[in-house]
Coordinates of C-alpha atoms in Angstrom, one line a residue:
Chain A
M224 CA 0.0 0.0 0.0
R225 CA 1.4 3.4 -0.9
I226 CA 1.8 6.0 1.9
S227 CA -0.7 8.3 0.2
Q228 CA -3.3 5.6 0.2
A229 CA -2.7 4.7 3.8
Y230 CA -2.8 8.4 4.8
L231 CA -6.2 9.0 3.0
A232 CA -7.6 5.8 4.5
L233 CA -6.5 7.0 8.0
Y234 CA -7.8 10.6 7.4
N235 CA -11.2 9.4 6.3
A236 CA -11.5 6.9 9.1
L237 CA -10.7 9.5 11.7
Q238 CA -13.3 11.9 10.2
A239 CA -15.8 9.0 10.2
C240 CA -15.1 8.4 13.9
G241 CA -15.4 12.1 14.7
W242 CA -18.8 12.5 13.0
A243 CA -20.0 9.2 14.5
L244 CA -19.3 10.8 17.9
V245 CA -21.3 13.9 16.9
L246 CA -24.2 11.7 15.8
A247 CA -24.0 9.5 18.9
N248 CA -24.1 12.5 21.2
L249 CA -27.0 14.0 19.4
L250 CA -29.0 10.8 19.3
Y251 CA -28.3 10.1 23.0
G252 CA -29.4 13.6 23.9
I253 CA -32.5 13.5 21.8
L254 CA -33.6 10.2 23.3
R255 CA -33.1 11.8 26.8
K256 CA -35.3 14.7 25.5
D257 CA -32.5 17.3 26.0
L258 CA -33.0 20.9 25.0
P259 CA -31.2 22.3 21.9
E260 CA -28.6 24.1 24.0
Q261 CA -27.7 20.9 25.8
L262 CA -27.5 19.1 22.4
Y263 CA -25.2 21.8 21.1
A264 CA -23.1 21.7 24.2
A265 CA -22.6 18.0 23.7
A266 CA -22.1 17.8 19.9
G267 CA -20.8 21.3 19.1
P268 CA -17.2 21.1 20.2
I269 CA -16.5 17.8 18.3
T270 CA -18.2 19.3 15.3
N271 CA -15.9 22.3 15.4
V272 CA -12.9 19.9 15.4
V273 CA -14.0 17.8 12.5
Q274 CA -15.2 20.7 10.5
G275 CA -12.0 22.6 11.1
A276 CA -9.9 19.6 10.2
S277 CA -11.7 19.1 7.0
L278 CA -9.9 22.1 5.6
L279 CA -7.2 19.4 4.9
E280 CA -9.5 18.2 2.0
T281 CA -8.7 21.4 0.1
V282 CA -5.0 20.7 0.6
H283 CA -5.5 17.1 -0.6
A284 CA -7.2 18.4 -3.8
A285 CA -4.6 21.2 -4.3
I286 CA -1.6 18.7 -4.2
G287 CA -3.4 16.2 -6.4
L288 CA -3.9 13.5 -3.7
V289 CA -7.6 13.4 -4.7
P290 CA -9.2 14.3 -8.0
S291 CA -11.5 17.0 -6.7
S292 CA -11.3 20.7 -7.5
P293 CA -9.5 22.6 -4.7
L294 CA -11.7 25.6 -5.4
M295 CA -14.9 23.6 -5.0
S296 CA -13.6 22.0 -1.9
L297 CA -12.6 25.3 -0.4
M298 CA -15.9 26.9 -1.2
Q299 CA -17.9 24.1 0.5
W300 CA -15.6 24.3 3.5
M301 CA -16.0 28.0 3.8
G302 CA -19.8 27.8 3.5
R303 CA -20.1 25.3 6.4
S304 CA -17.4 27.0 8.4
N305 CA -19.0 30.4 8.1
V306 CA -22.3 29.1 9.6
L307 CA -20.6 27.0 12.3
F308 CA -17.8 29.3 13.4
L309 CA -18.9 32.8 12.6
I310 CA -22.6 32.6 13.2
L311 CA -23.7 29.6 15.4
G312 CA -20.7 29.6 17.6
P313 CA -20.6 33.3 18.7
I314 CA -24.4 33.9 18.9
S315 CA -25.6 32.1 22.1
Q316 CA -29.3 32.6 21.4
L317 CA -28.9 30.3 18.4
H318 CA -27.7 27.5 20.6
S319 CA -31.2 27.1 21.9
S320 CA -32.6 27.0 18.3
W321 CA -33.8 23.7 16.8
W322 CA -32.3 24.9 13.5
S323 CA -28.9 24.3 15.0
V324 CA -29.9 20.7 16.0
L325 CA -31.3 20.0 12.6
M326 CA -28.1 21.3 10.9
L327 CA -25.7 19.3 13.1
A328 CA -27.9 16.2 12.7
T329 CA -28.2 16.3 8.9
W330 CA -24.4 17.1 8.6
A331 CA -23.6 14.1 10.9
L332 CA -25.9 11.7 9.2
A333 CA -24.4 12.5 5.8
E334 CA -20.8 12.4 7.0
V335 CA -21.0 9.1 8.8
I336 CA -21.9 7.5 5.4
R337 CA -19.6 9.6 3.2
Y338 CA -16.3 9.2 5.1
P339 CA -16.5 5.5 5.6
Q340 CA -17.3 5.2 1.8
Y341 CA -14.2 7.3 1.0
A342 CA -12.0 5.3 3.5
L343 CA -13.0 1.9 2.1
S344 CA -12.8 3.2 -1.5
S345 CA -9.3 4.4 -1.0
L346 CA -8.5 0.9 0.2
G347 CA -10.1 -0.5 -3.0
S348 CA -12.9 -2.4 -1.2
C349 CA -16.0 -0.5 -0.7
P350 CA -19.2 -2.6 -0.5
A351 CA -21.9 -1.8 -3.0
W352 CA -24.5 -1.1 -0.4
L353 CA -22.3 1.6 1.2
T354 CA -21.7 3.3 -2.2
W355 CA -25.5 3.1 -2.7
L356 CA -26.1 4.8 0.7
R357 CA -23.6 7.5 0.0
Y358 CA -25.2 8.3 -3.4
T359 CA -28.7 8.1 -2.1
M360 CA -29.0 9.5 1.4
F361 CA -27.8 12.9 0.3
I362 CA -31.1 13.2 -1.6
P363 CA -33.1 14.0 1.5
L364 CA -30.2 15.0 3.8
Y365 CA -28.8 17.8 1.6
P366 CA -32.0 19.8 1.2
A367 CA -32.7 19.4 4.9
G368 CA -29.2 20.6 5.7
V369 CA -29.4 23.7 3.4
V370 CA -32.7 24.7 4.9
A371 CA -31.2 24.4 8.4
E372 CA -28.2 26.5 7.4
M373 CA -30.4 29.2 5.9
G374 CA -32.7 29.1 8.9
L375 CA -29.8 29.7 11.2
M376 CA -28.5 32.6 9.1
V377 CA -32.0 34.2 9.0
A378 CA -32.3 33.8 12.7
A379 CA -28.9 35.4 13.2
L380 CA -29.7 38.6 11.1
P381 CA -31.1 40.7 13.9
D382 CA -28.1 40.0 16.1
L383 CA -25.7 40.7 13.2
A384 CA -27.4 44.0 12.4
E385 CA -27.1 45.1 16.0
R386 CA -23.6 43.9 16.9
K387 CA -22.0 44.4 13.4
P388 CA -19.3 41.7 13.9
Y389 CA -16.4 41.3 11.4
S390 CA -17.3 44.6 9.8
L391 CA -15.5 47.7 8.7
E392 CA -16.9 51.2 8.3
L393 CA -15.8 54.2 6.4
P394 CA -13.7 56.3 6.7
N395 CA -10.6 54.1 7.1
P396 CA -7.1 53.9 5.5
Y397 CA -8.1 50.8 3.5
N398 CA -10.9 52.8 1.7
W399 CA -13.1 49.8 2.1
A400 CA -16.4 49.1 4.0
F401 CA -17.7 45.6 4.8
S402 CA -21.0 44.9 6.4
Y403 CA -21.1 41.2 7.6
H404 CA -24.9 41.6 8.0
R405 CA -25.3 42.7 4.4
F406 CA -22.8 40.0 3.4
I407 CA -25.0 37.3 5.0
Q408 CA -28.1 38.7 3.3
V409 CA -26.3 38.3 -0.1
V410 CA -25.1 34.8 0.9
L411 CA -28.7 33.9 1.7
A412 CA -29.8 35.1 -1.7
L413 CA -27.1 33.1 -3.5
Y414 CA -27.4 30.0 -1.3
P415 CA -30.1 28.2 -3.1
F416 CA -28.3 28.7 -6.5
L417 CA -24.9 27.6 -5.2
W418 CA -26.5 24.6 -3.3
W419 CA -28.3 23.5 -6.5
Q420 CA -25.0 23.4 -8.4
L421 CA -23.7 21.0 -5.7
Y422 CA -26.9 18.9 -5.5
S423 CA -27.3 18.5 -9.3
S424 CA -23.6 17.5 -9.7
L425 CA -24.2 14.8 -7.1
L426 CA -27.3 13.6 -8.9
R427 CA -25.3 13.3 -12.1
A428 CA -22.5 11.5 -10.2
R429 CA -25.2 9.2 -8.8
S430 CA -26.4 8.1 -12.2
K431 CA -22.8 7.4 -13.2
K432 CA -21.8 5.6 -10.0
L433 CA -24.9 3.5 -9.5
A434 CA -25.4 2.6 -13.2
P435 CA -24.5 -1.0 -14.1
Q436 CA -20.8 -0.8 -14.7
P437 CA -19.8 -1.8 -18.3
P438 CA -17.3 -4.8 -18.5
K439 CA -14.4 -2.7 -20.1
A440 CA -12.7 -0.1 -18.0
S441 CA -14.7 3.1 -18.0
K442 CA -13.3 6.6 -18.1
S443 CA -12.0 7.6 -14.7
Q444 CA -14.1 10.2 -12.9
Chain B
M136 CA -16.9 9.8 -49.9
K137 CA -19.6 9.3 -47.3
L138 CA -19.1 10.3 -43.7
E139 CA -21.4 9.4 -40.9
V140 CA -22.1 12.2 -38.3
V141 CA -22.9 10.7 -34.9
S142 CA -24.0 12.4 -31.7
R143 CA -21.9 11.9 -28.5
S144 CA -24.3 9.2 -27.4
G145 CA -23.7 7.3 -30.6
Q146 CA -26.8 8.0 -32.5
T147 CA -26.5 8.8 -36.2
I148 CA -27.5 12.3 -37.0
A149 CA -26.8 12.5 -40.7
T150 CA -24.7 11.0 -43.5
L151 CA -22.9 13.5 -45.7
D152 CA -21.2 13.2 -49.0
V153 CA -17.9 15.0 -49.1
N154 CA -14.6 15.2 -51.0
P155 CA -11.8 13.6 -49.0
E156 CA -9.5 16.5 -49.9
A157 CA -12.0 19.1 -48.9
P158 CA -11.3 21.1 -45.7
V159 CA -13.3 20.6 -42.5
S160 CA -14.9 23.9 -43.1
E161 CA -16.6 22.4 -46.1
L162 CA -18.0 19.6 -43.9
K163 CA -19.4 22.2 -41.6
R164 CA -20.9 24.1 -44.5
K165 CA -22.7 21.0 -45.7
F166 CA -23.9 20.0 -42.2
Y167 CA -25.3 23.5 -41.9
G168 CA -27.1 22.9 -45.2
I169 CA -29.1 20.1 -43.7
K170 CA -29.3 21.3 -40.0
R171 CA -30.1 25.0 -40.3
K172 CA -30.0 25.4 -36.5
Y173 CA -26.3 24.7 -36.3
Y174 CA -24.4 27.5 -38.1
P175 CA -20.7 26.5 -38.7
S176 CA -19.2 28.4 -35.7
R177 CA -21.5 26.4 -33.4
Q178 CA -20.3 23.0 -34.8
R179 CA -17.5 21.0 -33.3
F180 CA -16.5 17.7 -34.9
T181 CA -14.2 15.2 -33.2
L182 CA -12.8 11.9 -34.3
P183 CA -14.2 8.9 -32.3
L184 CA -12.4 8.3 -29.1
K185 CA -9.3 6.1 -29.3
P186 CA -8.6 3.9 -26.3
G187 CA -7.0 5.9 -23.5
E188 CA -8.3 9.2 -24.8
K189 CA -10.5 11.4 -22.7
R190 CA -11.4 13.7 -25.6
G191 CA -11.4 12.9 -29.3
T192 CA -9.2 14.8 -31.7
V193 CA -10.9 18.1 -32.6
L194 CA -11.2 18.7 -36.4
D195 CA -9.6 22.0 -37.4
D196 CA -11.5 24.0 -40.0
S197 CA -8.5 24.6 -42.2
K198 CA -7.2 21.0 -42.4
S199 CA -8.5 18.5 -45.0
L200 CA -10.7 15.5 -44.0
S201 CA -8.0 13.1 -45.3
H202 CA -5.5 14.7 -43.0
Y203 CA -7.4 13.1 -40.1
G204 CA -7.4 9.7 -41.9
L205 CA -11.1 9.9 -42.7
G206 CA -12.2 7.6 -45.5
D207 CA -15.4 6.4 -47.0
G208 CA -17.8 5.2 -44.3
G209 CA -15.8 7.1 -41.6
K210 CA -17.4 8.5 -38.5
V211 CA -17.2 11.9 -36.9
E212 CA -18.8 13.0 -33.6
F213 CA -20.8 16.2 -33.5
K214 CA -21.1 18.6 -30.6
D215 CA -23.2 21.7 -30.5
L216 CA -21.2 24.5 -28.9
G217 CA -24.3 26.5 -28.2
P218 CA -25.2 29.9 -29.5
Q219 CA -21.9 31.7 -30.4
I220 CA -20.9 35.4 -30.3
G221 CA -17.9 37.1 -31.8
Y222 CA -14.8 37.7 -29.7
S223 CA -14.7 41.4 -30.7
T224 CA -18.3 41.8 -29.7
V225 CA -17.7 40.4 -26.3
F226 CA -14.6 42.4 -25.7
F227 CA -16.3 45.6 -26.7
W228 CA -19.2 45.2 -24.3
E229 CA -17.2 43.9 -21.4
Y230 CA -14.8 46.9 -21.7
F231 CA -17.5 49.4 -22.5
G232 CA -19.1 48.8 -19.1
P233 CA -16.2 49.8 -16.9
L234 CA -15.6 52.9 -19.2
V235 CA -19.1 54.1 -18.4
V236 CA -19.7 52.7 -14.9
Y237 CA -16.6 53.9 -13.1
P238 CA -16.9 57.6 -14.0
L239 CA -20.6 57.5 -12.9
F240 CA -19.5 57.5 -9.2
F241 CA -17.1 60.3 -9.9
F242 CA -19.5 62.6 -11.7
F243 CA -22.8 61.9 -10.0
P244 CA -22.1 61.5 -6.2
K245 CA -25.4 63.1 -5.4
Y246 CA -27.3 60.1 -6.9
L247 CA -24.8 57.3 -6.2
Y248 CA -24.2 58.2 -2.6
P249 CA -27.6 59.6 -1.5
H250 CA -27.8 60.9 2.0
L251 CA -24.1 61.6 2.1
E252 CA -22.5 65.1 2.0
A253 CA -20.0 65.1 -0.8
P254 CA -16.9 67.3 -0.5
K255 CA -16.8 70.2 -3.0
Q256 CA -13.8 68.9 -4.8
H257 CA -12.4 65.5 -5.4
H258 CA -8.8 64.8 -4.2
L259 CA -6.1 64.9 -6.9
V260 CA -5.7 61.1 -6.6
Q261 CA -9.4 60.5 -7.3
K262 CA -9.2 62.7 -10.4
L263 CA -6.1 61.0 -11.8
A264 CA -7.6 57.6 -10.9
V265 CA -10.7 58.2 -13.0
A266 CA -8.5 59.4 -15.9
Y267 CA -6.2 56.4 -15.6
W268 CA -9.1 53.9 -15.4
S269 CA -10.9 55.5 -18.4
F270 CA -7.7 55.6 -20.4
H271 CA -7.1 51.9 -19.6
Y272 CA -10.5 50.8 -20.9
A273 CA -10.5 53.1 -23.9
K274 CA -7.1 51.6 -24.8
R275 CA -8.6 48.1 -24.5
I276 CA -11.4 48.9 -26.8
V277 CA -9.1 50.5 -29.4
E278 CA -6.8 47.4 -29.2
T279 CA -9.8 45.1 -29.8
F280 CA -10.5 46.7 -33.2
T281 CA -7.0 47.7 -34.3
V282 CA -4.4 45.4 -32.7
H283 CA -5.7 42.0 -31.5
K284 CA -5.9 39.1 -33.8
F285 CA -8.1 36.5 -32.4
G286 CA -7.3 32.8 -32.6
H287 CA -11.0 31.8 -32.5
A288 CA -13.7 33.8 -34.2
T289 CA -16.4 33.0 -31.6
M290 CA -17.1 32.0 -28.0
P291 CA -20.3 30.7 -26.3
I292 CA -22.8 33.5 -25.7
F293 CA -23.0 32.7 -22.0
N294 CA -19.5 34.1 -21.8
L295 CA -20.8 37.6 -22.7
F296 CA -23.0 37.7 -19.5
K297 CA -20.3 36.1 -17.3
N298 CA -17.5 38.5 -18.5
C299 CA -19.7 41.6 -18.4
A300 CA -20.8 40.7 -14.9
Y301 CA -17.2 40.4 -13.8
Y302 CA -15.9 43.6 -15.4
W303 CA -19.0 45.8 -14.8
G304 CA -19.3 44.4 -11.3
Y305 CA -15.8 45.1 -10.3
A306 CA -15.8 48.5 -12.0
A307 CA -18.7 49.5 -9.7
Y308 CA -17.2 47.9 -6.6
V309 CA -13.8 49.7 -7.1
S310 CA -15.3 53.0 -8.2
Y311 CA -17.8 53.1 -5.3
F312 CA -15.0 53.2 -2.8
V313 CA -12.4 55.2 -4.6
N314 CA -14.9 58.0 -5.3
H315 CA -16.6 57.7 -2.0
P316 CA -17.3 61.0 -0.1
K317 CA -15.5 59.5 2.9
Y318 CA -12.5 58.5 0.8
T319 CA -9.2 58.9 2.7
P320 CA -6.4 59.9 0.2
P321 CA -3.0 58.5 0.7
N322 CA 0.3 60.4 0.4
E323 CA -0.1 62.5 -2.8
K324 CA 3.5 62.2 -4.1
A325 CA 3.5 58.4 -3.6
S326 CA 0.2 58.1 -5.4
L327 CA 1.4 60.2 -8.3
A328 CA 4.6 58.1 -8.6
C329 CA 2.6 54.9 -8.6
L330 CA 0.2 56.2 -11.3
G331 CA 3.1 57.4 -13.4
L332 CA 4.7 53.9 -13.2
A333 CA 1.3 52.3 -13.9
L334 CA 1.0 54.4 -17.1
L335 CA 4.5 53.1 -18.2
M336 CA 3.2 49.5 -17.5
Q337 CA 0.2 50.2 -19.8
L338 CA 2.6 51.3 -22.6
G339 CA 4.6 48.1 -22.0
N340 CA 1.4 46.2 -22.3
L341 CA 0.5 47.9 -25.5
R342 CA 3.9 47.2 -27.1
S343 CA 3.6 43.6 -26.0
H344 CA 0.2 43.4 -27.7
I345 CA 1.6 44.8 -30.9
I346 CA 4.4 42.2 -30.9
L347 CA 1.9 39.4 -30.4
S348 CA -0.3 40.6 -33.1
N349 CA 2.6 40.6 -35.6
L350 CA 3.7 37.1 -34.8
R351 CA 1.4 35.5 -37.5
K352 CA 1.2 36.7 -41.0
P353 CA -2.3 36.8 -42.6
G354 CA -3.5 33.2 -43.0
E355 CA -1.0 31.6 -40.7
K356 CA -2.4 29.4 -38.0
D357 CA 0.6 27.9 -36.3
Y358 CA 2.1 28.8 -32.9
K359 CA 5.1 31.1 -32.9
I360 CA 7.7 31.8 -30.2
P361 CA 7.3 35.4 -29.1
R362 CA 10.6 37.4 -29.2
G363 CA 11.8 40.8 -28.4
F364 CA 11.2 43.3 -25.6
L365 CA 10.2 41.5 -22.3
F366 CA 9.2 38.3 -24.2
N367 CA 12.8 37.3 -24.3
N368 CA 12.5 36.7 -20.6
V369 CA 8.8 36.1 -20.0
T370 CA 6.3 34.0 -22.0
C371 CA 3.3 36.2 -21.2
A372 CA 5.0 39.5 -20.9
N373 CA 1.7 41.3 -21.8
Y374 CA 0.2 39.9 -18.6
T375 CA 3.2 40.9 -16.6
F376 CA 2.7 44.5 -17.5
E377 CA -1.1 44.3 -17.0
I378 CA -0.7 42.9 -13.4
W379 CA 1.9 45.5 -12.5
G380 CA -0.4 48.2 -13.9
W381 CA -3.2 47.1 -11.6
L382 CA -1.0 46.6 -8.6
L383 CA 0.4 50.1 -9.0
Y384 CA -3.1 51.6 -9.5
S385 CA -4.2 49.9 -6.2
A386 CA -1.1 51.2 -4.4
A387 CA -1.9 54.7 -5.8
V388 CA -5.5 54.7 -4.6
Q389 CA -4.9 52.6 -1.5
S390 CA -8.2 50.8 -1.6
I391 CA -8.9 47.1 -0.8
P392 CA -11.4 46.5 -3.6
A393 CA -8.7 47.7 -6.1
Y394 CA -6.3 45.1 -4.8
L395 CA -9.1 42.5 -4.9
F396 CA -9.6 43.3 -8.5
A397 CA -5.9 43.2 -9.3
I398 CA -5.5 39.8 -7.5
T399 CA -8.6 38.2 -9.2
G400 CA -7.3 39.3 -12.6
A401 CA -3.8 38.1 -11.8
L402 CA -5.1 34.6 -10.8
Q403 CA -7.1 34.3 -14.1
M404 CA -4.2 35.5 -16.2
T405 CA -1.9 33.0 -14.3
Q406 CA -4.1 30.2 -15.3
W407 CA -4.1 31.2 -18.9
A408 CA -0.3 31.9 -18.9
I409 CA 0.5 28.4 -17.5
A410 CA -1.6 26.8 -20.2
K411 CA 0.1 28.9 -22.9
H412 CA 3.6 28.3 -21.6
K413 CA 3.0 24.5 -21.5
R414 CA 1.6 24.5 -25.0
L415 CA 4.6 26.4 -26.3
V416 CA 7.1 24.1 -24.5
K417 CA 5.3 21.1 -25.8
T418 CA 5.1 22.4 -29.4
F419 CA 8.7 23.6 -29.6
D420 CA 10.4 20.5 -28.4
G421 CA 13.6 20.9 -30.4
R422 CA 12.9 17.7 -32.5
D423 CA 12.4 17.4 -36.3
G424 CA 13.9 20.8 -37.1
R425 CA 11.7 22.6 -34.7
P426 CA 13.4 25.1 -32.4
K427 CA 13.5 24.4 -28.7
Y428 CA 11.4 26.8 -26.6
P429 CA 13.9 28.9 -24.5
R430 CA 13.9 28.8 -20.7
R431 CA 11.7 31.7 -19.7
W432 CA 9.6 32.9 -16.8
I433 CA 5.9 32.2 -17.3
I434 CA 4.2 35.3 -16.2
F435 CA 5.6 37.1 -13.1
P436 CA 9.3 37.0 -12.3
P437 CA 10.6 36.2 -9.7
F438 CA 7.7 34.1 -8.6
L439 CA 6.4 32.2 -11.7

């Protein structure tokens, strides 16, 4: 086994474990009828770690370790990280919102399928049922996830308008102004469109990956 | 001879009778004759995929069908490139926008910065900046119609909207802040020096464009090694001057949006430059009497 193969298998396995912990904490808490802020307290910190670490995936793409586009990878990471670190984390009122629970749960459910599928694929032996799960479960999970992310951003708007975090006002020596509140409004307007690009490309990938494979070697993805 | 035109999914679209020595453009003319929707610039023909290929060989308009080994009963794959628009048309509209949009913020602050008290006079930097910006885009439009010789006649029409959004959008974004009533001017002498140097960069860029446009004689379609001026050291010397021009403009106005514009442009030009440099190195490999492409910087010494 090459080092790169072993590294990828290890990376994906660790991510799978991390997200499994997130999911386990959420399920356990939900069964105990915990409040959203308790669920966030239990699952939030681990989510921060795995999400932060997933920036590595952009590096993997940039150095050619995986065939993905580094730009796409970075944009997806920034989208999730923006909601998790810049919005949900700092705004404590949102910790008691069910949007945050929905978001963490849909992310975790998708990732505990995706990372094991990557890990086993990089070792060359991924069972067909897992590939099927990876290319099917996103169908309900991704829409639920994007609705949750948008719900959180909308819920955050009043706080962002008042506190004005990460913002810059004129006059200043950089001759630039940036309103994070306005930025999130623009992001909300673009989100459905950007999300659809990702979702439709996964649907296309699904028909390729789940189609009966022809006997001769097909073009690589 | 008879050629079978198939779609990318393998279905036969048409069978055409053509002379083997006829150029590909004749094939396109005939195809247009039976499929009126697909005018020639929209058509792309490729040879069927050989094992190991990701994309079939694209048929060049000027080459003969026999050049590609096509004989009676041969197959060609057809792809619709979508509605096409001329390069000069796109260039004109994408450069016309910034020429109009940027000065709007300078001349009409009452309407573009409502509820803000505008100073009676603009700072010298702001005046020179609008002059520089306008000169730059006027130069680009003039070059489009008098200097540039385009390798392709058309591009997909979607590019018109994409490119205009980029240029017009950034023009508004940069201009809004540079011409803002609350603009903080930097050191005047430093700004003047930067703009002066930027102007020199523009002249360097113009000279580079003229050198490039003289590389091919009318009718020639082959790649040439650019020589002279900065091209002796840098493959895409034209981009070098362009990037320096925008960096110096940004330094002159001291505005983050200007730097963002410069960086975005530099990234795109870098992508193009790497592809061009690789193509030239691959073409001029030093074998079969071809010259070997000299060792050169790609786009921006001392970095790349």
